[in-house]
Each structure stands twice: as structure tokens, then as C-alpha cells.
Short mmCIF file of C-alpha atoms in Angstrom, two decimals:
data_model
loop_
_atom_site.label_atom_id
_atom_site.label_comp_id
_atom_site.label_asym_id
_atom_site.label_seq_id
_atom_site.Cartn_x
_atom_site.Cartn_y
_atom_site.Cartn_z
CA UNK A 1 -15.00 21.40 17.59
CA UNK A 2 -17.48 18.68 18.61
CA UNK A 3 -20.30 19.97 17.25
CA UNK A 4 -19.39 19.53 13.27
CA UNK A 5 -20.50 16.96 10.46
CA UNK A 6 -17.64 14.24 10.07
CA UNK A 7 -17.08 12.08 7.21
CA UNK A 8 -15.52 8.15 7.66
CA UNK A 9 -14.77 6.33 4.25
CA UNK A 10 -14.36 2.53 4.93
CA UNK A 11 -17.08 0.66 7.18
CA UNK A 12 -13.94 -2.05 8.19
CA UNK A 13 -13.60 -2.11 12.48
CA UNK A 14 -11.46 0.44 12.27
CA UNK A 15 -13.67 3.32 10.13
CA UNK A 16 -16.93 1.89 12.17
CA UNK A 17 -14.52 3.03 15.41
CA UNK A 18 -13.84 5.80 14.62
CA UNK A 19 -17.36 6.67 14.17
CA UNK A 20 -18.58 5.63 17.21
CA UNK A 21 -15.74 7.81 18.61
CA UNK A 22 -16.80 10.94 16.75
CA UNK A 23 -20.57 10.39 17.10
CA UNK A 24 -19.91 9.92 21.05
CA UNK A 25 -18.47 12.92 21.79
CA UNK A 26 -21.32 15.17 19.79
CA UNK A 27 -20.51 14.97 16.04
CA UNK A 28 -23.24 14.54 13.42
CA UNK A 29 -21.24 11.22 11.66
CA UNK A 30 -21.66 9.44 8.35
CA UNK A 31 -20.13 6.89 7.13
CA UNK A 32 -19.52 6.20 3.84
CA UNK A 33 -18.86 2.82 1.74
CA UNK A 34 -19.84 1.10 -1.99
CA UNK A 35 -20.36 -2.32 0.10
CA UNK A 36 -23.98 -1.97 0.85
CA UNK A 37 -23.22 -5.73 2.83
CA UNK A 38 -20.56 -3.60 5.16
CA UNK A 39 -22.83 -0.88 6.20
CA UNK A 40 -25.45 -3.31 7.52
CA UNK A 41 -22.44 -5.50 9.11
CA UNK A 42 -20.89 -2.03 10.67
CA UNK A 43 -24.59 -0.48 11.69
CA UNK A 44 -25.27 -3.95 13.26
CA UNK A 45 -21.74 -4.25 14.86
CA UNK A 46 -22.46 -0.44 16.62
CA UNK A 47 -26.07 -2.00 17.86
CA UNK A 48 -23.91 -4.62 19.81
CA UNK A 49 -21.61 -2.44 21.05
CA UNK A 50 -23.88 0.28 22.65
CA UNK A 51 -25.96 -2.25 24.06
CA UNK A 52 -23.17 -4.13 26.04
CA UNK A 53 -21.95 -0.74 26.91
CA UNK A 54 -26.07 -0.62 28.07
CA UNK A 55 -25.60 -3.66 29.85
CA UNK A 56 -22.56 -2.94 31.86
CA UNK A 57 -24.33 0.37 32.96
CA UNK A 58 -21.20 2.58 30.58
CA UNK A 59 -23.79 4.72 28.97
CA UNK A 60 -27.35 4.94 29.71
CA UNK A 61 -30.52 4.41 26.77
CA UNK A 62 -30.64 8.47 25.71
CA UNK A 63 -26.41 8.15 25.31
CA UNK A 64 -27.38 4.51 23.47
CA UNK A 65 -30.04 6.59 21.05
CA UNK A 66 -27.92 9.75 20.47
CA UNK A 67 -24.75 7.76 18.90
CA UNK A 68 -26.90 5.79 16.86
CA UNK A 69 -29.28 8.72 15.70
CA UNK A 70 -25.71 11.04 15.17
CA UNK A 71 -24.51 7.86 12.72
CA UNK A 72 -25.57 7.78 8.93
CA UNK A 73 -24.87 5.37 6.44
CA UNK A 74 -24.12 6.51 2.91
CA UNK A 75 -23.07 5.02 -0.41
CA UNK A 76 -22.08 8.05 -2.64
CA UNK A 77 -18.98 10.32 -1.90
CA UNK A 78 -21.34 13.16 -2.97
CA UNK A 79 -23.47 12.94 0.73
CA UNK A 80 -19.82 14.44 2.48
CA UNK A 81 -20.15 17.32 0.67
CA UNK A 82 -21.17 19.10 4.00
CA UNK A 83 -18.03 17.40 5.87
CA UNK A 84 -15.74 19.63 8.06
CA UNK A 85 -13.12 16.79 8.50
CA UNK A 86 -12.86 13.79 6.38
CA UNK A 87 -11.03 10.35 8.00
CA UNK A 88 -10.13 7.74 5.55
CA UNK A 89 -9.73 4.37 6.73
CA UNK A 90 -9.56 2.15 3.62
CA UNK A 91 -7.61 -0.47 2.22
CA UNK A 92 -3.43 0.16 2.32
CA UNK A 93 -3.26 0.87 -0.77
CA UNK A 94 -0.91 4.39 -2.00
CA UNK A 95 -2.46 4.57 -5.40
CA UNK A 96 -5.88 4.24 -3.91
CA UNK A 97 -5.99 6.49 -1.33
CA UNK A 98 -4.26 9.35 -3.71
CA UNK A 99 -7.48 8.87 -6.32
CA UNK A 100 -10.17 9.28 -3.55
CA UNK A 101 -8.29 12.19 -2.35
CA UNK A 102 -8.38 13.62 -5.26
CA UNK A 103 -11.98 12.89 -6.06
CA UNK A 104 -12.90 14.06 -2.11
CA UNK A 105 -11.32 17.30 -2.67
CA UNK A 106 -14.00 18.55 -5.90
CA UNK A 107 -17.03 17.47 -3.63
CA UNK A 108 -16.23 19.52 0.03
CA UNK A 109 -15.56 22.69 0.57
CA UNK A 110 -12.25 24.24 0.50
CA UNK A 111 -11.97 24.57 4.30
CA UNK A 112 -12.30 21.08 4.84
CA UNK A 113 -10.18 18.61 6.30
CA UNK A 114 -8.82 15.64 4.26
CA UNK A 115 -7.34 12.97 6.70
CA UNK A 116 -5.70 9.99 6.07
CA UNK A 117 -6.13 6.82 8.90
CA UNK A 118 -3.03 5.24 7.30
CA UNK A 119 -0.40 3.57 9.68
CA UNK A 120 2.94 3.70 7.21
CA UNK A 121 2.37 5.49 4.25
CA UNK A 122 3.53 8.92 3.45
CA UNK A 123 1.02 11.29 4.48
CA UNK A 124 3.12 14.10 1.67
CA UNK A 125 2.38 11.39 -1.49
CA UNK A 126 -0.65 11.78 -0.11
CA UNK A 127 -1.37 15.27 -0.03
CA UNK A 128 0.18 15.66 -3.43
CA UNK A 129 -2.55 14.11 -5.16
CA UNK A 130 -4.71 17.12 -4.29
CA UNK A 131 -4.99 21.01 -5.42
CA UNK A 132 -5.01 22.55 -1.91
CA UNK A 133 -2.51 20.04 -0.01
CA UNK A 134 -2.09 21.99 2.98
CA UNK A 135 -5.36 20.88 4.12
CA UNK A 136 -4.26 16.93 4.20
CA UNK A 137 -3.25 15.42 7.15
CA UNK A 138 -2.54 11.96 8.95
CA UNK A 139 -4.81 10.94 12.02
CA UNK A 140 -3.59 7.82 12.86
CA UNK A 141 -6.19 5.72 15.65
CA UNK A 142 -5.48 2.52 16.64
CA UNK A 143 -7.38 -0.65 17.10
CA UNK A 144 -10.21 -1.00 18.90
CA UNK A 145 -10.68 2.90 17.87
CA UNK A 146 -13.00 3.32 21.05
CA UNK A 147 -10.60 1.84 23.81
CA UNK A 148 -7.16 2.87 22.75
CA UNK A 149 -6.27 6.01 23.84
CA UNK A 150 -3.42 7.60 21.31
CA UNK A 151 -3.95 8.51 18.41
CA UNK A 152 -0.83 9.88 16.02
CA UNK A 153 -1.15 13.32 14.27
CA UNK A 154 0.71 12.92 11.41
CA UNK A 155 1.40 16.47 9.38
CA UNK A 156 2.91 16.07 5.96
CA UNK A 157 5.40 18.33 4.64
CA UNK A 158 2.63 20.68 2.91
CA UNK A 159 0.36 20.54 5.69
CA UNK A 160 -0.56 24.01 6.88
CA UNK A 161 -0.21 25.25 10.56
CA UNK A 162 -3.72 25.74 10.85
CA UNK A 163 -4.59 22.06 10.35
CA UNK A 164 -2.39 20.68 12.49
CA UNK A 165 -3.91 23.07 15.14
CA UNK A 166 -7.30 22.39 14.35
CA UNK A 167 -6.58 18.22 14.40
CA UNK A 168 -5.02 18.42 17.23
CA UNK A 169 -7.88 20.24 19.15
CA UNK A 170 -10.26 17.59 17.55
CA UNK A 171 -9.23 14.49 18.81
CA UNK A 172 -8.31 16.57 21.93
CA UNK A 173 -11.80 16.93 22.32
CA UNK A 174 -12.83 13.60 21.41
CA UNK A 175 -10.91 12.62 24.53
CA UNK A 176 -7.87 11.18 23.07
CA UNK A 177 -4.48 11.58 23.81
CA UNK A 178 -2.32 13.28 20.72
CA UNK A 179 1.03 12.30 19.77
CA UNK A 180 2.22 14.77 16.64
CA UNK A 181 4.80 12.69 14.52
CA UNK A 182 6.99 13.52 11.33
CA UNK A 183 5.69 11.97 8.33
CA UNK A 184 8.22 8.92 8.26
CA UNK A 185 7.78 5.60 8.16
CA UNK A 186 6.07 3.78 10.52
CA UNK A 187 5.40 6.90 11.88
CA UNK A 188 6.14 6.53 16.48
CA UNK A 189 4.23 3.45 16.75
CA UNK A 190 4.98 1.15 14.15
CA UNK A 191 8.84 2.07 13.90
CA UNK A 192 9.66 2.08 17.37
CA UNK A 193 7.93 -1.20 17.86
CA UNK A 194 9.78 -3.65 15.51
CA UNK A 195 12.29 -4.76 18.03
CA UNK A 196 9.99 -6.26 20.18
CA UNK A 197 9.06 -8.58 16.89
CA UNK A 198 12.15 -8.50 15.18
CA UNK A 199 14.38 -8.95 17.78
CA UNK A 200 12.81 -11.86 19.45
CA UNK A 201 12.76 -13.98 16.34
CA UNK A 202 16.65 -13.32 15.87
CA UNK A 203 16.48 -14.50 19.66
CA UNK A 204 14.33 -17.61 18.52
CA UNK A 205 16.40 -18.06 14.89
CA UNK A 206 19.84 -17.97 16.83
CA UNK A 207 18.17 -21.53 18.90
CA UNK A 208 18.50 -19.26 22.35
CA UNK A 209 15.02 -20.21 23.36
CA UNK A 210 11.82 -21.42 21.92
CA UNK A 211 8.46 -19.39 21.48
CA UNK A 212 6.90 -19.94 24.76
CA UNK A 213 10.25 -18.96 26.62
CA UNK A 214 11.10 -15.56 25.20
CA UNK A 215 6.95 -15.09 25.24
CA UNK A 216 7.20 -15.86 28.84
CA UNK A 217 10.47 -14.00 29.63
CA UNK A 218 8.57 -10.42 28.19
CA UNK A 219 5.43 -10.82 30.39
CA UNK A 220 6.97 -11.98 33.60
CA UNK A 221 10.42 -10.17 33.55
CA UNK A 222 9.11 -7.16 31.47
CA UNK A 223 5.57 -7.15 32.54
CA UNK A 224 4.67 -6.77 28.90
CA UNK A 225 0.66 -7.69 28.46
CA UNK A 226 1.31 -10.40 25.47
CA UNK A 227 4.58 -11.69 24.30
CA UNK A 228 6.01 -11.00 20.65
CA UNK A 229 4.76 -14.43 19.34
CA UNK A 230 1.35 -14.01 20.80
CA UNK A 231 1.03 -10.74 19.56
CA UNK A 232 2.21 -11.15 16.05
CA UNK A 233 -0.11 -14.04 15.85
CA UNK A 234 -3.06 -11.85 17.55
CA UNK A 235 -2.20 -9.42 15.00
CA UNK A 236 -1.80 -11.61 12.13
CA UNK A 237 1.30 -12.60 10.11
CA UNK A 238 -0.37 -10.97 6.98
CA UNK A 239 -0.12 -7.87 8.83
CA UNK A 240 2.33 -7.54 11.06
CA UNK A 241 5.24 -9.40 8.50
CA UNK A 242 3.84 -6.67 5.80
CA UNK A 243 4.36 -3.59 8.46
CA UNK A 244 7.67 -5.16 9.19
CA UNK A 245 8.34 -5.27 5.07
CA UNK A 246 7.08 -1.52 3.84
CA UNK A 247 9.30 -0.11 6.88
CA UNK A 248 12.31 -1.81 5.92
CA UNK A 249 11.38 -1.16 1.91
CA UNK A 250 11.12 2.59 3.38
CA UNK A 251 14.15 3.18 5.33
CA UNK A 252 16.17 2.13 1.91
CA UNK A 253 16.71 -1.38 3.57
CA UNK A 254 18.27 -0.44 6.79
CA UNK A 255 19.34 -3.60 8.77
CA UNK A 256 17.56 -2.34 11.50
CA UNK A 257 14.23 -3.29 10.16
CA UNK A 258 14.77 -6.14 8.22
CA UNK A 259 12.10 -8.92 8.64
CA UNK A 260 12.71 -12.51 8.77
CA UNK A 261 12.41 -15.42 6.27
CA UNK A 262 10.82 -17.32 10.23
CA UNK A 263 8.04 -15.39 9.83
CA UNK A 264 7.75 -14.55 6.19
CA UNK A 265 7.53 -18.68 5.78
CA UNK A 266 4.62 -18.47 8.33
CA UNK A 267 2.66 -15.97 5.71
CA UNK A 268 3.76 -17.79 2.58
CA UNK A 269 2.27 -20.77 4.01
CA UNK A 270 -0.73 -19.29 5.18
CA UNK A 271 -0.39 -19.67 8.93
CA UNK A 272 -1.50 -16.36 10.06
CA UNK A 273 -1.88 -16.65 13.95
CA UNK A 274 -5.35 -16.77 15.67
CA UNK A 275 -6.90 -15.79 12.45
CA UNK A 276 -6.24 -19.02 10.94
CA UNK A 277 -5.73 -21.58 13.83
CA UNK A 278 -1.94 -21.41 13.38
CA UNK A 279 0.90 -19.29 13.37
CA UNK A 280 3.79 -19.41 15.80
CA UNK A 281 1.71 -21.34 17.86
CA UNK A 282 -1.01 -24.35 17.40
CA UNK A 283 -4.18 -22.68 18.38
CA UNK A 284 -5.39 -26.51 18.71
CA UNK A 285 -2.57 -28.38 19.99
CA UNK A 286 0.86 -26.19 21.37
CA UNK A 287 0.55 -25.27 24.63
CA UNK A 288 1.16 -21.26 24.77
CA UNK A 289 3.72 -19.16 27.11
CA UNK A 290 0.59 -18.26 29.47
CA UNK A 291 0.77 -21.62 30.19
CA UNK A 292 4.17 -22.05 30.86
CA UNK A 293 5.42 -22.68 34.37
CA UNK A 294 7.82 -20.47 36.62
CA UNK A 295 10.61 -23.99 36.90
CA UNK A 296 9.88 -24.90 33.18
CA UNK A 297 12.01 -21.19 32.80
CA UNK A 298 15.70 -20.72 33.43
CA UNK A 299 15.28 -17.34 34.95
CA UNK A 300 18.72 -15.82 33.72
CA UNK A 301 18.39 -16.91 30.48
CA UNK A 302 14.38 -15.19 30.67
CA UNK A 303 16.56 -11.41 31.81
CA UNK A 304 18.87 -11.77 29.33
CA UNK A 305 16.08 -12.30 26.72
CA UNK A 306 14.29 -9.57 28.23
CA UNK A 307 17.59 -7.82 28.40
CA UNK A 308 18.36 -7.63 24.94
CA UNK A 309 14.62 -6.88 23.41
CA UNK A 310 13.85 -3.43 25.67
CA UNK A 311 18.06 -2.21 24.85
CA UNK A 312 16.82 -2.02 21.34
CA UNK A 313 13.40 -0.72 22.07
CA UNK A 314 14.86 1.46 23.98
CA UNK A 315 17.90 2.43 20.80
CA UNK A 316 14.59 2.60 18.53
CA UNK A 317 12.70 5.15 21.11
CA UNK A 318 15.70 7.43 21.27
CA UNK A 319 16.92 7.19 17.89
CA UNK A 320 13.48 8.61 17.08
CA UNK A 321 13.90 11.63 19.38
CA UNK A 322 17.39 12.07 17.81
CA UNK A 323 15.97 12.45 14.28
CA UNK A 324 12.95 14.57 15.74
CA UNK A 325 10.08 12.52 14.90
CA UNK A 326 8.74 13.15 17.76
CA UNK A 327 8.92 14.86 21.44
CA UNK A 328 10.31 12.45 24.50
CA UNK A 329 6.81 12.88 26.20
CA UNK A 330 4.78 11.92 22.95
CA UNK A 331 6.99 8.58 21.91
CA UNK A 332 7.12 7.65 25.40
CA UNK A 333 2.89 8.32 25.52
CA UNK A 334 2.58 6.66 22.17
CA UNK A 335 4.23 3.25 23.49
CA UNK A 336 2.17 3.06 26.71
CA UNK A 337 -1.32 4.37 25.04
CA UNK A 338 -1.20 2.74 21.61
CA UNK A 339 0.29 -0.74 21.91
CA UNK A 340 -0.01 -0.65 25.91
CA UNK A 341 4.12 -0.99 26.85
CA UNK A 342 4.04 -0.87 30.62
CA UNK A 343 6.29 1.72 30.73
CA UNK A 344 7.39 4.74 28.26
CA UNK A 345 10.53 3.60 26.50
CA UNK A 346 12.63 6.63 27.31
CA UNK A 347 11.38 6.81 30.85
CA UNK A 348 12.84 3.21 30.73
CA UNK A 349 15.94 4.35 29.78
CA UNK A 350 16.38 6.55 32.39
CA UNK A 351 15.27 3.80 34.93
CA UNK A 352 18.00 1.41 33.63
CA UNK A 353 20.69 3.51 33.10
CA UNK A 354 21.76 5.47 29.90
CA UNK A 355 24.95 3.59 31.00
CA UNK A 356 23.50 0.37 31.19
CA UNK A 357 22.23 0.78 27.65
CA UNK A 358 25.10 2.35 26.00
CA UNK A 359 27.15 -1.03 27.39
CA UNK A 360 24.22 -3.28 26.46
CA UNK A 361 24.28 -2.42 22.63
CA UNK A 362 27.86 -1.84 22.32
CA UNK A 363 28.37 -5.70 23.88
CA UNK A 364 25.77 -6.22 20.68
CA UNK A 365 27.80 -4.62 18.33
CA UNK A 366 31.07 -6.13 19.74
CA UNK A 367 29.44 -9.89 19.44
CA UNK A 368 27.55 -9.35 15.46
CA UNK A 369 29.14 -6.48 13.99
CA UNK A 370 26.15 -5.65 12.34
CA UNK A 371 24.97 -2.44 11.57
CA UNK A 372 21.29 -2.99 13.59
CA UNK A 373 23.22 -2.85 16.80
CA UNK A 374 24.51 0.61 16.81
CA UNK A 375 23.81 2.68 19.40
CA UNK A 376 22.08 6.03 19.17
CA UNK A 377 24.11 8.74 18.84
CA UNK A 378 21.51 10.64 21.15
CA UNK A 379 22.32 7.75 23.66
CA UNK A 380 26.08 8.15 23.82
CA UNK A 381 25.96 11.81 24.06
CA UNK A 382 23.81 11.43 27.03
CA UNK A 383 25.49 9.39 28.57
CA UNK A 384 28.67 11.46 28.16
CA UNK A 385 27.07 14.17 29.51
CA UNK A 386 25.38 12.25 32.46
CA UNK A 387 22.23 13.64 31.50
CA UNK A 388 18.89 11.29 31.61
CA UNK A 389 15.71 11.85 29.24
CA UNK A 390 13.60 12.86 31.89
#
């Protein structure tokens, strides 16, 4: 499987990653856009990258020469015609992607594989835009393409056995690690994850602690790499509050997911994060949680922050494997490999106590009586049956 011609549409950091990905481990790459600007900025951006990776002695100058020679640049959809797999990695756009789908599908051959890079939209809308659907899939990589290690398989509904084989064994080979997922919402990634955001601004909204506190009470208690508020600002609020949106929209408004009018402001006023020098935090004034001091921190109040954020991570994780998006090992290997959790949510679980989080949510549930608090059923059967996940 690594020696085959692969198509990318979209020149954006994430199609120019997954090039470099492809091309690396032996594929004969082009990648395709109608921006003649964003080829040049993508072709340049590669030249960068392979020499650092020169520099720090990663790859050597034949490695260097081989990805760039295996990369081509192209500006009509007609040059994929040779294309064994095709990854789309455009704009977010349902209406868009089901047009070039359709157009893709008269230019390669029949065998080919259509793939969609999309991170919440239904990979079966998808499909249905084209004559042979079975050969459309999701293959879902995550940013920076080249250093995260999951990527989510995503068949739809029409998608043929074959191709999910044959997807799977690619990005097997391109030395990833593949996590199949049910085409829902948010796929394993993006659903399980909006508790860590959601949650802490209900922690923030309810005046429980400020930004810096509940960022602080994630790293140090939960070892987590960024707090929520740094990440959604890393991220950017005109991403991550439009994630949080098209999952709720997609669930048919289940309380669960629904955002918050804290961050939703943030967007609305154009305070994006990093991006645009503000978000939850001043980027040129407010002094962030990595700068917050152990004794500035009331340590209990930091657990019980931490406390409540990982009991419904960990609701989110398992309610997943009740509905069968997805296998224990693959949701708990999505959470450490795509957004770098420091430990697999289930395997969490297990450490804690199904016990512990059975009486966690249900002390949740007691206090709000709202619906976003109930407890897996997966969870209470467990722990009726003393079993663990693991």
C-alpha cells in the first residue's frame, strides 16, 4: 500500500500534512488546489519543514530530496485521474464537499478511494452525493498531520468492507495509529472531548474559580498538557465554539453538548485566543495559569475542579462504548494519541473506581437535575456487576 499515487485537495496545514505524511512513507503525492498563492505558501512551508527536520539530524539530504521530489503541485482536478486514494481536506462546508465528490468521482477510476478529512460531518451525506458510495470513506488526521499519531477511520453507512480494510492498512502503513469510529457526530475525538471545554466554563460561569485556577487545577492535579482555557484559545474560539455548536445542532440539542453564551460572546466579539491577542486570556496583559503559583491555589477546591471535569470525560468515554462508536481500546487510544490526554479515559475509569464515578455523577444529578449529568447506563451496569473496562 505505500507504493500508490495519492491525491490531497486543499493546500491549508492540514492537506500540506498530510502530504508530507503520504510522500514520507513512499507514495507518489500531489496536491491539488485553485489558489495558485497556497501551493507556493504549502511547497515553501514543506522546504522549512524538511530542512529543520535536516537540521536536527531526523532525516538525512536523500530522505529531504525524496519527499520533495514524491510531492506535486496541481491546479486542475483532472491531474488525480491516476489517484488510488483521494483525501479531502477543504473548507467545512457539507454542500461543498458533496459537489467535489461528485465531480472527483467522473475523473478516477472506479476502484478508487474517495476520503473525506472532515472532523464532524456525516461521512453517509457524504457518500450520497456519489454513484458508487461504497467507495467513500472518513480519514480523519489531526493537527500537526506529521506529529499526531491517531488518525480516525470513519466508515459511513454505505461504505463497503473492502474500503474500510484497505484504509485501515493505509494509514497502518503510514505509521499511524487507527481508531475505526461510527459515523456520528463528532466522531471519538471531538464528542468525547467537550467536557473538558464545556464543563469548565459551567465551572467558571457558576463563579467557582477563575480561568487561571481551573487551568491550573487540570495540569497540576490532572497532569493534562494545557488547560481548557488555554486550549480553546490555542485552538481558537472560531473553532472550537463552532465544533461545540454543530455537535450539539447534531445530537438534536442534547444538554450534554450545549455550548455557552461565555464563550460564544468571546467569538461574537472577535476575541479568538492566541490568534487574535485575546480570548479567555490577555495575550498582552493577564498573567496565564502556567504562571500561577502552587499557594495562589486552594488545593481542594483545584481536586474538586479536577474532580468534576474527568467524571464527565469519563461519562462521555463510556457512553460512547455503550452506543458502539467505538472499541474501549480505540476511544481510550484516540484520547491519548489525538488530543494527548495523559491517560485513556476508560483506563481512568477503572483507576478511579467505576464506583467512584457512578457516586460522582449521581451527586451531579442530585445537586442540578439536569439531564447532562446522567450517568451512563454502561457505567451503572458495571458497576453492578463489579466489572472494570479493562
Amino acid at each position: 500500500m505505500l507504493n500508490m499515487n495519492v491525491a490531497i485537495i486543499g493546500s491549508g496545514t492540514m492537506g500540506s500534512g498530510i502530504a508530507q505524511v503520504a510522500a514520507t512513507s513512499g507514495c507518489t503525492v500531489k496536491i491539488y488546489d485553485t489558489n495558485e498563492q497556497a501551493l507556493q505558501k504549502s511547497k515553501q512551508s514543506l522546504e522549512v519543514t524538511l530542512s529543520k527536520l535536516v537540521e536536527k539530524a531526523k532525516i538525512d539530504e536523500n530522505v529531504r530530496n525524496r519527499i520533495q521530489n514524491a510531492i506535486s503541485y496541481v491546479n486542475t482536478l483532472q491531474e488525480l485521474a491516476d489517484s488510488n486514494l483521494v483525501i479531502e481536506a477543504i473548507i467545512e462546508n457539507l454542500e461543498i464537499k458533496r459537489k467535489l465528490f461528485s465531480e472527483l468521482e467522473s475523473l478516477v477510476a472506479p476502484e478508487t478511494i474517495l476520503a473525506s478529512n472532515t472532523s464532524s460531518l456525516s461521512i453517509a451525506s457524504i457518500a450520497a452525493s456519489c454513484q458508487k458510495p461504497e467507495r467513500v470513506i472518513g480519514i480523519h488526521f489531526f493537527n500537526p498531520a506529521p506529529l499526531m499519531q491517531l488518525v480516525e477511520v470513519v466508515p459511513a453507512v454505505q461504505t463497503s468492507e473492502e474500503v474500510l480494510k484497505k484504509s485501515v492498512k493505509i494509514i497502518s502503513d503510514w505509521k499511524k495509529v487507527v481508531a475505526v469510529a461510527k459515523d456520528t457526530p463528532g466522531f471519538i475525538v471531538n464528542r468525547v472531548a467537550r467536557p473538558f471545554y464545556s464543563e469548565s466554563i459551567r465551572i467558571y460561569e457558576e463563579g467557582v474559580a477563575d480561568f487561571a485556577t481551573i487551568d491550573w487545577s487540570l495540569k497540576n492535579i490532572g497532569n493534562f498538557r494545557m488547560g481548557p482555557f488555554e486550549l480553546m484559545d490555542f485552538i481558537g474560539h472560531d473553532v472550537n465554539y463552532v465544533v461545540t455548536e454543530t455537535v450539539f445542532t447534531a445530537f438534536y440539542f442534547d444538554p450534554r453538548y450545549k455550548p455557552s453564551f461565555t464563550q460564544k460572546r468571546l467569538l461574537e466579539a472577535g476575541y479568538l485566543g492566541r490568534k487574535s491577542g485575546r480570548g479567555f486570556y490577555n495575550y498582552n496583559t493577564t498573567v496565564t495559569s502556567s504562571e500561577v503559583e502552587m499557594p495562589q491555589v486552594d488545593i481542594s477546591l483545584a481536586k474538586q475542579i479536577f474532580e468534576r471535569v474527568i467524571v464527565m470525560l469519563i461519562n462521555e468515554a463510556a457512553d460512547a462504548l455503550f452506543l458502539n462508536i467505538a472499541s474501549a481500546k480505540d476511544i481510550d487510544n484516540a484520547m491519548t494519541k489525538g488530543v494527548n490526554y495523559p491517560k485513556g479515559l476508560l483506563a481512568w475509569a477503572d483507576e478511579l473506581g467505576i464506583d467512584w464515578c457512578v457516586n460522582k455523577l449521581d451527586e451531579l444529578y442530585n445537586v442540578y437535575h439536569e439531564d447532562r449529568y446522567r450517568c451512563s447506563p454502561i457505567l451503572r451496569r458495571m458497576n453492578k456487576e463489579n466489572k472494570t473496562f479493562f
